[in-house]
Amino acid sequence: MNHRIKINGVDICYEILGAEHQQTIVLIAGLGSQMIRWDDSFCQLLVKQSFRVIRLDNRDSGMSIFPTEKELNFNGNHQEFFSTIKAGNIPYSLMDMAKDVMGLLDYLQIDKAHFTGRSMGGIITQLLGSYFPERVLSLTILMSTSLNPALPPSDPEVMAMMMKPSPDPASNKEDYIEEKLLFAKRISGNLYEWDESLEVKMIEEELNRSKTKYGIIRQLLAMATYEYDREVLKKIEAPTLVIHGTQDLIFHSDCGKDIADSIPNAKLMLIEGMGHSVPKELYQLICNQITTLISKISA
């Protein structure tokens, strides 16, 4: 069941699965994606391994509504729009998003938790580990980056697909879904079978849940204006697992290596053939790895 609570002036939507007395894992979604990308079967695997799972929509995605006084005007050119933005002139920062997570824990009266973040959610997870160490028991960072400017760039074709304005689903749902499918398939890697019907179902569910407009652009602004600082990662003391695919076209596998090299005693797990998504075939493996990480802390 979805719940909503106002945190830092934002309506944050979240869901809790599992028993209250179990250790808590908070799942943080990626850029423009919703908490349902941590799908039910993945969450239930963690519940079966005796965890309480909390998943949430980041502000400006899904049912977590960020109040805006005016809509952004792109004039059809996202690249030009981004070139005019300064760090002091953005709606919110990645740190604001990290504080939303902390605010949710405060509301739920959870003192400490384990955190798992994917893509942009992995960056937020890094901020939690660095700036809120007293609240963090462990970190698992999937297909993410430190935003180190020295790292290999994203695949140019994928970036062009990402930055291209999408068809309006209200008036052209078929083209909207087709474009989303092309992008999802392009970034998925080629070693694991890609399930088009499952992706269509996910896209349609996200459309039904979405309550924001241009949220992905505001989230991109938060990422684009983040100032990389290796010291942020070096300050992380919580046990950390970094999981990355060798065929990730958005964040090259060197991005995962960089995170693991920067966080003291972090473990890196490279998965051959995985792209910038988590195929169902890997759910059990990843859940087992998270459980192993946590069990070493508890031992």
PDB file of C-alpha atoms in Angstrom:
ATOM      1  CA  MET A   1       0.000   0.000   0.000  1.00  0.00           C
ATOM      2  CA  ASN A   2       1.295   3.458  -0.962  1.00  0.00           C
ATOM      3  CA  HIS A   3       1.569   6.186   1.679  1.00  0.00           C
ATOM      4  CA  ARG A   4       2.330   9.885   1.283  1.00  0.00           C
ATOM      5  CA  ILE A   5       3.855  12.305   3.743  1.00  0.00           C
ATOM      6  CA  LYS A   6       5.067  15.876   3.303  1.00  0.00           C
ATOM      7  CA  ILE A   7       8.828  16.114   3.833  1.00  0.00           C
ATOM      8  CA  ASN A   8      10.824  19.294   3.217  1.00  0.00           C
ATOM      9  CA  GLY A   9       7.795  20.785   1.484  1.00  0.00           C
ATOM     10  CA  VAL A  10       7.479  17.827  -0.902  1.00  0.00           C
ATOM     11  CA  ASP A  11       4.823  15.105  -0.939  1.00  0.00           C
ATOM     12  CA  ILE A  12       6.878  11.908  -0.753  1.00  0.00           C
ATOM     13  CA  CYS A  13       5.236   8.615  -1.707  1.00  0.00           C
ATOM     14  CA  TYR A  14       6.551   5.409  -0.150  1.00  0.00           C
ATOM     15  CA  GLU A  15       5.667   1.801   0.526  1.00  0.00           C
ATOM     16  CA  ILE A  16       6.732  -0.601   3.277  1.00  0.00           C
ATOM     17  CA  LEU A  17       6.967  -4.356   2.836  1.00  0.00           C
ATOM     18  CA  GLY A  18       7.913  -6.873   5.502  1.00  0.00           C
ATOM     19  CA  ALA A  19       7.718  -7.041   9.272  1.00  0.00           C
ATOM     20  CA  GLU A  20       8.481  -3.992  11.402  1.00  0.00           C
ATOM     21  CA  HIS A  21      10.923  -5.829  13.676  1.00  0.00           C
ATOM     22  CA  GLN A  22      13.253  -6.805  10.798  1.00  0.00           C
ATOM     23  CA  GLN A  23      16.295  -4.822   9.672  1.00  0.00           C
ATOM     24  CA  THR A  24      15.304  -2.070   7.228  1.00  0.00           C
ATOM     25  CA  ILE A  25      16.551  -1.716   3.655  1.00  0.00           C
ATOM     26  CA  VAL A  26      15.676   1.508   1.818  1.00  0.00           C
ATOM     27  CA  LEU A  27      15.570   1.230  -1.991  1.00  0.00           C
ATOM     28  CA  ILE A  28      16.314   4.458  -3.887  1.00  0.00           C
ATOM     29  CA  ALA A  29      15.314   4.734  -7.552  1.00  0.00           C
ATOM     30  CA  GLY A  30      17.233   6.227 -10.456  1.00  0.00           C
ATOM     31  CA  LEU A  31      16.825   9.255 -12.686  1.00  0.00           C
ATOM     32  CA  GLY A  32      13.226   9.783 -13.761  1.00  0.00           C
ATOM     33  CA  SER A  33      12.218   6.325 -12.632  1.00  0.00           C
ATOM     34  CA  GLN A  34       9.756   5.359  -9.955  1.00  0.00           C
ATOM     35  CA  MET A  35       9.923   3.119  -6.940  1.00  0.00           C
ATOM     36  CA  ILE A  36       8.135   0.374  -8.886  1.00  0.00           C
ATOM     37  CA  ARG A  37      11.363  -0.151 -10.850  1.00  0.00           C
ATOM     38  CA  TRP A  38      12.322  -1.999  -7.667  1.00  0.00           C
ATOM     39  CA  ASP A  39       9.585  -4.381  -8.642  1.00  0.00           C
ATOM     40  CA  ASP A  40       7.512  -6.544  -6.348  1.00  0.00           C
ATOM     41  CA  SER A  41       9.409  -9.760  -7.008  1.00  0.00           C
ATOM     42  CA  PHE A  42      12.756  -8.145  -6.149  1.00  0.00           C
ATOM     43  CA  CYS A  43      11.334  -6.632  -2.963  1.00  0.00           C
ATOM     44  CA  GLN A  44       9.746  -9.920  -1.934  1.00  0.00           C
ATOM     45  CA  LEU A  45      13.075 -11.718  -2.290  1.00  0.00           C
ATOM     46  CA  LEU A  46      14.487  -9.324   0.294  1.00  0.00           C
ATOM     47  CA  VAL A  47      11.437  -9.765   2.520  1.00  0.00           C
ATOM     48  CA  LYS A  48      11.911 -13.540   2.361  1.00  0.00           C
ATOM     49  CA  GLN A  49      15.474 -13.003   3.533  1.00  0.00           C
ATOM     50  CA  SER A  50      14.051 -11.343   6.666  1.00  0.00           C
ATOM     51  CA  PHE A  51      14.261  -7.676   5.778  1.00  0.00           C
ATOM     52  CA  ARG A  52      11.813  -4.843   6.059  1.00  0.00           C
ATOM     53  CA  VAL A  53      11.851  -3.071   2.687  1.00  0.00           C
ATOM     54  CA  ILE A  54      11.011   0.576   2.092  1.00  0.00           C
ATOM     55  CA  ARG A  55      10.830   1.868  -1.456  1.00  0.00           C
ATOM     56  CA  LEU A  56      10.013   5.464  -2.341  1.00  0.00           C
ATOM     57  CA  ASP A  57       9.448   7.763  -5.269  1.00  0.00           C
ATOM     58  CA  ASN A  58      12.151  10.415  -5.322  1.00  0.00           C
ATOM     59  CA  ARG A  59      10.804  13.942  -5.396  1.00  0.00           C
ATOM     60  CA  ASP A  60       9.511  14.835  -8.874  1.00  0.00           C
ATOM     61  CA  SER A  61       8.895  11.222  -9.900  1.00  0.00           C
ATOM     62  CA  GLY A  62       5.896   8.958  -9.665  1.00  0.00           C
ATOM     63  CA  MET A  63       3.571  10.121  -6.919  1.00  0.00           C
ATOM     64  CA  SER A  64       6.127  12.266  -5.063  1.00  0.00           C
ATOM     65  CA  ILE A  65       5.072  15.740  -6.102  1.00  0.00           C
ATOM     66  CA  PHE A  66       7.477  18.676  -6.108  1.00  0.00           C
ATOM     67  CA  PRO A  67       5.563  21.981  -6.009  1.00  0.00           C
ATOM     68  CA  THR A  68       6.587  24.284  -8.854  1.00  0.00           C
ATOM     69  CA  GLU A  69       5.628  27.923  -9.236  1.00  0.00           C
ATOM     70  CA  LYS A  70       6.109  27.802 -12.992  1.00  0.00           C
ATOM     71  CA  GLU A  71       6.860  25.202 -15.607  1.00  0.00           C
ATOM     72  CA  LEU A  72      10.254  25.047 -17.271  1.00  0.00           C
ATOM     73  CA  ASN A  73      10.493  26.259 -20.869  1.00  0.00           C
ATOM     74  CA  PHE A  74      12.789  24.218 -23.092  1.00  0.00           C
ATOM     75  CA  ASN A  75      11.784  25.546 -26.507  1.00  0.00           C
ATOM     76  CA  GLY A  76      12.431  22.022 -27.778  1.00  0.00           C
ATOM     77  CA  ASN A  77      16.176  22.224 -27.091  1.00  0.00           C
ATOM     78  CA  HIS A  78      17.274  20.478 -23.909  1.00  0.00           C
ATOM     79  CA  GLN A  79      20.997  20.836 -24.618  1.00  0.00           C
ATOM     80  CA  GLU A  80      20.748  24.624 -24.977  1.00  0.00           C
ATOM     81  CA  PHE A  81      18.594  24.821 -21.858  1.00  0.00           C
ATOM     82  CA  PHE A  82      21.147  22.927 -19.750  1.00  0.00           C
ATOM     83  CA  SER A  83      23.992  25.141 -20.922  1.00  0.00           C
ATOM     84  CA  THR A  84      22.318  28.188 -19.314  1.00  0.00           C
ATOM     85  CA  ILE A  85      21.757  26.648 -15.877  1.00  0.00           C
ATOM     86  CA  LYS A  86      23.926  27.513 -12.888  1.00  0.00           C
ATOM     87  CA  ALA A  87      24.165  25.573  -9.608  1.00  0.00           C
ATOM     88  CA  GLY A  88      22.553  28.419  -7.656  1.00  0.00           C
ATOM     89  CA  ASN A  89      19.585  28.550 -10.002  1.00  0.00           C
ATOM     90  CA  ILE A  90      18.158  25.027  -9.829  1.00  0.00           C
ATOM     91  CA  PRO A  91      14.902  23.875  -8.228  1.00  0.00           C
ATOM     92  CA  TYR A  92      16.719  21.475  -5.886  1.00  0.00           C
ATOM     93  CA  SER A  93      19.953  19.542  -5.462  1.00  0.00           C
ATOM     94  CA  LEU A  94      20.922  15.912  -4.994  1.00  0.00           C
ATOM     95  CA  MET A  95      21.521  16.753  -1.341  1.00  0.00           C
ATOM     96  CA  ASP A  96      17.919  17.918  -1.067  1.00  0.00           C
ATOM     97  CA  MET A  97      16.893  14.507  -2.389  1.00  0.00           C
ATOM     98  CA  ALA A  98      19.136  12.790   0.163  1.00  0.00           C
ATOM     99  CA  LYS A  99      17.524  14.865   2.916  1.00  0.00           C
ATOM    100  CA  ASP A 100      14.110  13.642   1.739  1.00  0.00           C
ATOM    101  CA  VAL A 101      15.237  10.087   2.491  1.00  0.00           C
ATOM    102  CA  MET A 102      16.464  11.118   5.933  1.00  0.00           C
ATOM    103  CA  GLY A 103      13.205  12.943   6.547  1.00  0.00           C
ATOM    104  CA  LEU A 104      11.258   9.790   5.737  1.00  0.00           C
ATOM    105  CA  LEU A 105      13.331   7.801   8.224  1.00  0.00           C
ATOM    106  CA  ASP A 106      12.692  10.475  10.851  1.00  0.00           C
ATOM    107  CA  TYR A 107       8.951  10.309  10.198  1.00  0.00           C
ATOM    108  CA  LEU A 108       8.973   6.513  10.449  1.00  0.00           C
ATOM    109  CA  GLN A 109      11.149   6.723  13.588  1.00  0.00           C
ATOM    110  CA  ILE A 110      13.872   4.559  12.058  1.00  0.00           C
ATOM    111  CA  ASP A 111      17.237   5.312  13.608  1.00  0.00           C
ATOM    112  CA  LYS A 112      19.462   3.378  11.191  1.00  0.00           C
ATOM    113  CA  ALA A 113      18.977   1.503   7.923  1.00  0.00           C
ATOM    114  CA  HIS A 114      20.690  -0.216   5.020  1.00  0.00           C
ATOM    115  CA  PHE A 115      20.504   1.667   1.721  1.00  0.00           C
ATOM    116  CA  THR A 116      20.466   0.387  -1.851  1.00  0.00           C
ATOM    117  CA  GLY A 117      20.483   2.885  -4.713  1.00  0.00           C
ATOM    118  CA  ARG A 118      20.521   2.446  -8.473  1.00  0.00           C
ATOM    119  CA  SER A 119      21.914   4.938 -11.009  1.00  0.00           C
ATOM    120  CA  MET A 120      21.094   8.450  -9.692  1.00  0.00           C
ATOM    121  CA  GLY A 121      19.812   6.718  -6.567  1.00  0.00           C
ATOM    122  CA  GLY A 122      23.334   5.362  -6.146  1.00  0.00           C
ATOM    123  CA  ILE A 123      24.683   8.914  -6.036  1.00  0.00           C
ATOM    124  CA  ILE A 124      22.094   9.827  -3.412  1.00  0.00           C
ATOM    125  CA  THR A 125      23.182   6.732  -1.499  1.00  0.00           C
ATOM    126  CA  GLN A 126      26.792   7.965  -1.571  1.00  0.00           C
ATOM    127  CA  LEU A 127      25.670  11.288  -0.078  1.00  0.00           C
ATOM    128  CA  LEU A 128      23.795   9.466   2.673  1.00  0.00           C
ATOM    129  CA  GLY A 129      26.869   7.432   3.550  1.00  0.00           C
ATOM    130  CA  SER A 130      29.106  10.494   3.642  1.00  0.00           C
ATOM    131  CA  TYR A 131      26.911  13.108   5.329  1.00  0.00           C
ATOM    132  CA  PHE A 132      24.684  10.952   7.538  1.00  0.00           C
ATOM    133  CA  PRO A 133      27.057   8.174   8.720  1.00  0.00           C
ATOM    134  CA  GLU A 134      25.264   7.750  12.038  1.00  0.00           C
ATOM    135  CA  ARG A 135      22.118   6.640  10.169  1.00  0.00           C
ATOM    136  CA  VAL A 136      23.757   4.263   7.683  1.00  0.00           C
ATOM    137  CA  LEU A 137      24.434   0.587   8.375  1.00  0.00           C
ATOM    138  CA  SER A 138      25.487  -0.408   4.843  1.00  0.00           C
ATOM    139  CA  LEU A 139      25.411   0.790   1.238  1.00  0.00           C
ATOM    140  CA  THR A 140      24.768  -1.116  -1.960  1.00  0.00           C
ATOM    141  CA  ILE A 141      25.342   0.963  -5.088  1.00  0.00           C
ATOM    142  CA  LEU A 142      24.106  -0.367  -8.426  1.00  0.00           C
ATOM    143  CA  MET A 143      25.048   0.866 -11.928  1.00  0.00           C
ATOM    144  CA  SER A 144      25.962   4.313 -10.635  1.00  0.00           C
ATOM    145  CA  THR A 145      28.720   6.912 -10.757  1.00  0.00           C
ATOM    146  CA  SER A 146      30.583   9.379  -8.572  1.00  0.00           C
ATOM    147  CA  LEU A 147      30.150  11.981 -11.355  1.00  0.00           C
ATOM    148  CA  ASN A 148      33.936  12.222 -11.542  1.00  0.00           C
ATOM    149  CA  PRO A 149      34.497  14.286 -14.731  1.00  0.00           C
ATOM    150  CA  ALA A 150      37.597  12.216 -15.562  1.00  0.00           C
ATOM    151  CA  LEU A 151      35.492   9.080 -16.090  1.00  0.00           C
ATOM    152  CA  PRO A 152      34.496   7.832 -19.559  1.00  0.00           C
ATOM    153  CA  PRO A 153      31.402   9.653 -20.886  1.00  0.00           C
ATOM    154  CA  SER A 154      28.057   8.053 -21.577  1.00  0.00           C
ATOM    155  CA  ASP A 155      27.469   6.550 -25.004  1.00  0.00           C
ATOM    156  CA  PRO A 156      26.648   9.531 -27.289  1.00  0.00           C
ATOM    157  CA  GLU A 157      23.771   7.731 -29.020  1.00  0.00           C
ATOM    158  CA  VAL A 158      22.193   6.862 -25.683  1.00  0.00           C
ATOM    159  CA  MET A 159      22.618  10.434 -24.445  1.00  0.00           C
ATOM    160  CA  ALA A 160      20.959  11.759 -27.595  1.00  0.00           C
ATOM    161  CA  MET A 161      18.042   9.406 -27.014  1.00  0.00           C
ATOM    162  CA  MET A 162      17.803  10.524 -23.397  1.00  0.00           C
ATOM    163  CA  MET A 163      17.900  14.241 -24.184  1.00  0.00           C
ATOM    164  CA  LYS A 164      15.428  14.103 -27.046  1.00  0.00           C
ATOM    165  CA  PRO A 165      11.989  15.445 -26.015  1.00  0.00           C
ATOM    166  CA  SER A 166       9.510  12.571 -25.769  1.00  0.00           C
ATOM    167  CA  PRO A 167       6.103  12.487 -27.478  1.00  0.00           C
ATOM    168  CA  ASP A 168       3.250  13.617 -25.250  1.00  0.00           C
ATOM    169  CA  PRO A 169       1.700  10.402 -23.882  1.00  0.00           C
ATOM    170  CA  ALA A 170      -1.638  12.182 -23.401  1.00  0.00           C
ATOM    171  CA  SER A 171      -2.013  12.718 -27.153  1.00  0.00           C
ATOM    172  CA  ASN A 172       0.356  10.119 -28.607  1.00  0.00           C
ATOM    173  CA  LYS A 173       0.673   7.236 -26.184  1.00  0.00           C
ATOM    174  CA  GLU A 174       1.706   4.694 -28.827  1.00  0.00           C
ATOM    175  CA  ASP A 175       4.732   6.705 -30.002  1.00  0.00           C
ATOM    176  CA  TYR A 176       5.637   7.533 -26.408  1.00  0.00           C
ATOM    177  CA  ILE A 177       5.737   3.856 -25.454  1.00  0.00           C
ATOM    178  CA  GLU A 178       7.646   2.937 -28.607  1.00  0.00           C
ATOM    179  CA  GLU A 179      10.326   5.524 -27.869  1.00  0.00           C
ATOM    180  CA  LYS A 180      10.647   4.343 -24.266  1.00  0.00           C
ATOM    181  CA  LEU A 181      10.969   0.743 -25.457  1.00  0.00           C
ATOM    182  CA  LEU A 182      13.762   1.619 -27.891  1.00  0.00           C
ATOM    183  CA  PHE A 183      15.682   3.342 -25.105  1.00  0.00           C
ATOM    184  CA  ALA A 184      15.124   0.549 -22.576  1.00  0.00           C
ATOM    185  CA  LYS A 185      16.307  -2.083 -25.027  1.00  0.00           C
ATOM    186  CA  ARG A 186      19.345  -0.042 -26.031  1.00  0.00           C
ATOM    187  CA  ILE A 187      20.657   0.237 -22.463  1.00  0.00           C
ATOM    188  CA  SER A 188      19.763  -3.259 -21.267  1.00  0.00           C
ATOM    189  CA  GLY A 189      22.887  -5.177 -22.339  1.00  0.00           C
ATOM    190  CA  ASN A 190      22.743  -8.216 -24.613  1.00  0.00           C
ATOM    191  CA  LEU A 191      23.615 -11.186 -22.437  1.00  0.00           C
ATOM    192  CA  TYR A 192      20.260 -11.447 -20.671  1.00  0.00           C
ATOM    193  CA  GLU A 193      16.900 -11.810 -22.400  1.00  0.00           C
ATOM    194  CA  TRP A 194      14.979  -8.540 -22.672  1.00  0.00           C
ATOM    195  CA  ASP A 195      11.268  -8.867 -21.923  1.00  0.00           C
ATOM    196  CA  GLU A 196       9.402  -6.334 -24.073  1.00  0.00           C
ATOM    197  CA  SER A 197       5.961  -7.202 -22.691  1.00  0.00           C
ATOM    198  CA  LEU A 198       7.186  -6.673 -19.131  1.00  0.00           C
ATOM    199  CA  GLU A 199       8.717  -3.323 -20.098  1.00  0.00           C
ATOM    200  CA  VAL A 200       5.464  -2.187 -21.737  1.00  0.00           C
ATOM    201  CA  LYS A 201       3.597  -3.085 -18.552  1.00  0.00           C
ATOM    202  CA  MET A 202       6.095  -1.103 -16.480  1.00  0.00           C
ATOM    203  CA  ILE A 203       5.898   1.960 -18.754  1.00  0.00           C
ATOM    204  CA  GLU A 204       2.110   1.971 -18.611  1.00  0.00           C
ATOM    205  CA  GLU A 205       2.118   1.583 -14.832  1.00  0.00           C
ATOM    206  CA  GLU A 206       4.559   4.483 -14.540  1.00  0.00           C
ATOM    207  CA  LEU A 207       2.294   6.593 -16.733  1.00  0.00           C
ATOM    208  CA  ASN A 208      -0.679   5.819 -14.512  1.00  0.00           C
ATOM    209  CA  ARG A 209       1.291   6.734 -11.372  1.00  0.00           C
ATOM    210  CA  SER A 210       3.053   9.812 -12.700  1.00  0.00           C
ATOM    211  CA  LYS A 211       1.866  13.074 -11.139  1.00  0.00           C
ATOM    212  CA  THR A 212       4.645  15.400 -12.273  1.00  0.00           C
ATOM    213  CA  LYS A 213       5.699  17.152 -15.476  1.00  0.00           C
ATOM    214  CA  TYR A 214       9.333  17.693 -16.433  1.00  0.00           C
ATOM    215  CA  GLY A 215      10.443  15.963 -13.244  1.00  0.00           C
ATOM    216  CA  ILE A 216      13.206  14.125 -15.067  1.00  0.00           C
ATOM    217  CA  ILE A 217      14.596  17.449 -16.313  1.00  0.00           C
ATOM    218  CA  ARG A 218      14.686  18.925 -12.822  1.00  0.00           C
ATOM    219  CA  GLN A 219      16.407  15.780 -11.576  1.00  0.00           C
ATOM    220  CA  LEU A 220      18.914  16.051 -14.430  1.00  0.00           C
ATOM    221  CA  LEU A 221      19.607  19.627 -13.365  1.00  0.00           C
ATOM    222  CA  ALA A 222      20.414  18.374  -9.875  1.00  0.00           C
ATOM    223  CA  MET A 223      22.879  15.874 -11.344  1.00  0.00           C
ATOM    224  CA  ALA A 224      24.378  18.269 -13.893  1.00  0.00           C
ATOM    225  CA  THR A 225      25.195  20.892 -11.262  1.00  0.00           C
ATOM    226  CA  TYR A 226      26.621  18.490  -8.675  1.00  0.00           C
ATOM    227  CA  GLU A 227      30.265  19.293  -7.952  1.00  0.00           C
ATOM    228  CA  TYR A 228      32.336  16.122  -7.759  1.00  0.00           C
ATOM    229  CA  ASP A 229      34.449  15.781  -4.634  1.00  0.00           C
ATOM    230  CA  ARG A 230      36.353  12.545  -4.014  1.00  0.00           C
ATOM    231  CA  GLU A 231      36.518  13.409  -0.329  1.00  0.00           C
ATOM    232  CA  VAL A 232      32.774  12.748  -0.118  1.00  0.00           C
ATOM    233  CA  LEU A 233      33.385   9.094  -0.948  1.00  0.00           C
ATOM    234  CA  LYS A 234      36.552   8.797   1.132  1.00  0.00           C
ATOM    235  CA  LYS A 235      34.550   9.776   4.234  1.00  0.00           C
ATOM    236  CA  ILE A 236      32.161   6.834   3.868  1.00  0.00           C
ATOM    237  CA  GLU A 237      32.756   4.317   6.641  1.00  0.00           C
ATOM    238  CA  ALA A 238      29.772   1.992   6.185  1.00  0.00           C
ATOM    239  CA  PRO A 239      30.390  -1.406   4.566  1.00  0.00           C
ATOM    240  CA  THR A 240      29.776  -0.865   0.863  1.00  0.00           C
ATOM    241  CA  LEU A 241      29.039  -3.104  -2.102  1.00  0.00           C
ATOM    242  CA  VAL A 242      29.275  -1.683  -5.629  1.00  0.00           C
ATOM    243  CA  ILE A 243      27.550  -3.653  -8.396  1.00  0.00           C
ATOM    244  CA  HIS A 244      28.033  -2.702 -12.040  1.00  0.00           C
ATOM    245  CA  GLY A 245      27.454  -4.210 -15.465  1.00  0.00           C
ATOM    246  CA  THR A 246      30.174  -4.561 -18.068  1.00  0.00           C
ATOM    247  CA  GLN A 247      27.793  -3.368 -20.812  1.00  0.00           C
ATOM    248  CA  ASP A 248      26.454  -0.251 -19.113  1.00  0.00           C
ATOM    249  CA  LEU A 249      26.187   2.464 -21.801  1.00  0.00           C
ATOM    250  CA  ILE A 250      25.108   5.242 -19.449  1.00  0.00           C
ATOM    251  CA  PHE A 251      27.723   4.783 -16.747  1.00  0.00           C
ATOM    252  CA  HIS A 252      30.761   2.895 -18.038  1.00  0.00           C
ATOM    253  CA  SER A 253      31.976   0.077 -15.804  1.00  0.00           C
ATOM    254  CA  ASP A 254      34.923   2.327 -14.887  1.00  0.00           C
ATOM    255  CA  CYS A 255      32.363   4.415 -12.984  1.00  0.00           C
ATOM    256  CA  GLY A 256      31.647   1.491 -10.690  1.00  0.00           C
ATOM    257  CA  LYS A 257      35.365   0.827 -10.270  1.00  0.00           C
ATOM    258  CA  ASP A 258      35.933   4.471  -9.397  1.00  0.00           C
ATOM    259  CA  ILE A 259      33.292   4.363  -6.644  1.00  0.00           C
ATOM    260  CA  ALA A 260      34.740   1.175  -5.181  1.00  0.00           C
ATOM    261  CA  ASP A 261      38.287   2.556  -5.345  1.00  0.00           C
ATOM    262  CA  SER A 262      37.220   5.781  -3.618  1.00  0.00           C
ATOM    263  CA  ILE A 263      35.241   4.298  -0.721  1.00  0.00           C
ATOM    264  CA  PRO A 264      37.466   2.656   1.901  1.00  0.00           C
ATOM    265  CA  ASN A 265      37.173  -1.145   1.901  1.00  0.00           C
ATOM    266  CA  ALA A 266      34.320  -1.177  -0.633  1.00  0.00           C
ATOM    267  CA  LYS A 267      33.736  -4.388  -2.576  1.00  0.00           C
ATOM    268  CA  LEU A 268      33.224  -4.266  -6.357  1.00  0.00           C
ATOM    269  CA  MET A 269      31.137  -6.831  -8.210  1.00  0.00           C
ATOM    270  CA  LEU A 270      31.218  -6.584 -12.004  1.00  0.00           C
ATOM    271  CA  ILE A 271      28.488  -8.539 -13.777  1.00  0.00           C
ATOM    272  CA  GLU A 272      29.331  -9.639 -17.298  1.00  0.00           C
ATOM    273  CA  GLY A 273      26.718  -8.634 -19.861  1.00  0.00           C
ATOM    274  CA  MET A 274      24.580  -6.497 -17.563  1.00  0.00           C
ATOM    275  CA  GLY A 275      23.674  -3.074 -18.924  1.00  0.00           C
ATOM    276  CA  HIS A 276      21.983  -0.139 -17.245  1.00  0.00           C
ATOM    277  CA  SER A 277      19.107  -2.220 -15.918  1.00  0.00           C
ATOM    278  CA  VAL A 278      18.676  -5.168 -13.620  1.00  0.00           C
ATOM    279  CA  PRO A 279      17.311  -8.263 -15.407  1.00  0.00           C
ATOM    280  CA  LYS A 280      15.125 -10.649 -13.456  1.00  0.00           C
ATOM    281  CA  GLU A 281      17.725 -13.390 -13.840  1.00  0.00           C
ATOM    282  CA  LEU A 282      19.998 -11.384 -11.515  1.00  0.00           C
ATOM    283  CA  TYR A 283      17.481 -10.575  -8.772  1.00  0.00           C
ATOM    284  CA  GLN A 284      18.399 -13.544  -6.615  1.00  0.00           C
ATOM    285  CA  LEU A 285      22.134 -13.011  -7.063  1.00  0.00           C
ATOM    286  CA  ILE A 286      21.924  -9.349  -6.106  1.00  0.00           C
ATOM    287  CA  CYS A 287      19.656 -10.008  -3.132  1.00  0.00           C
ATOM    288  CA  ASN A 288      22.061 -12.709  -1.951  1.00  0.00           C
ATOM    289  CA  GLN A 289      24.977 -10.283  -2.239  1.00  0.00           C
ATOM    290  CA  ILE A 290      23.120  -7.664  -0.196  1.00  0.00           C
ATOM    291  CA  THR A 291      22.284 -10.275   2.429  1.00  0.00           C
ATOM    292  CA  THR A 292      25.911 -11.418   2.594  1.00  0.00           C
ATOM    293  CA  LEU A 293      27.104  -7.831   3.060  1.00  0.00           C
ATOM    294  CA  ILE A 294      24.647  -7.266   5.891  1.00  0.00           C
ATOM    295  CA  SER A 295      25.302 -10.618   7.554  1.00  0.00           C
ATOM    296  CA  LYS A 296      28.991  -9.747   7.891  1.00  0.00           C
ATOM    297  CA  ILE A 297      28.019  -6.596   9.766  1.00  0.00           C
ATOM    298  CA  SER A 298      25.715  -8.486  12.106  1.00  0.00           C
ATOM    299  CA  ALA A 299      28.227 -11.301  12.789  1.00  0.00           C
TER     300      ALA A 299
END
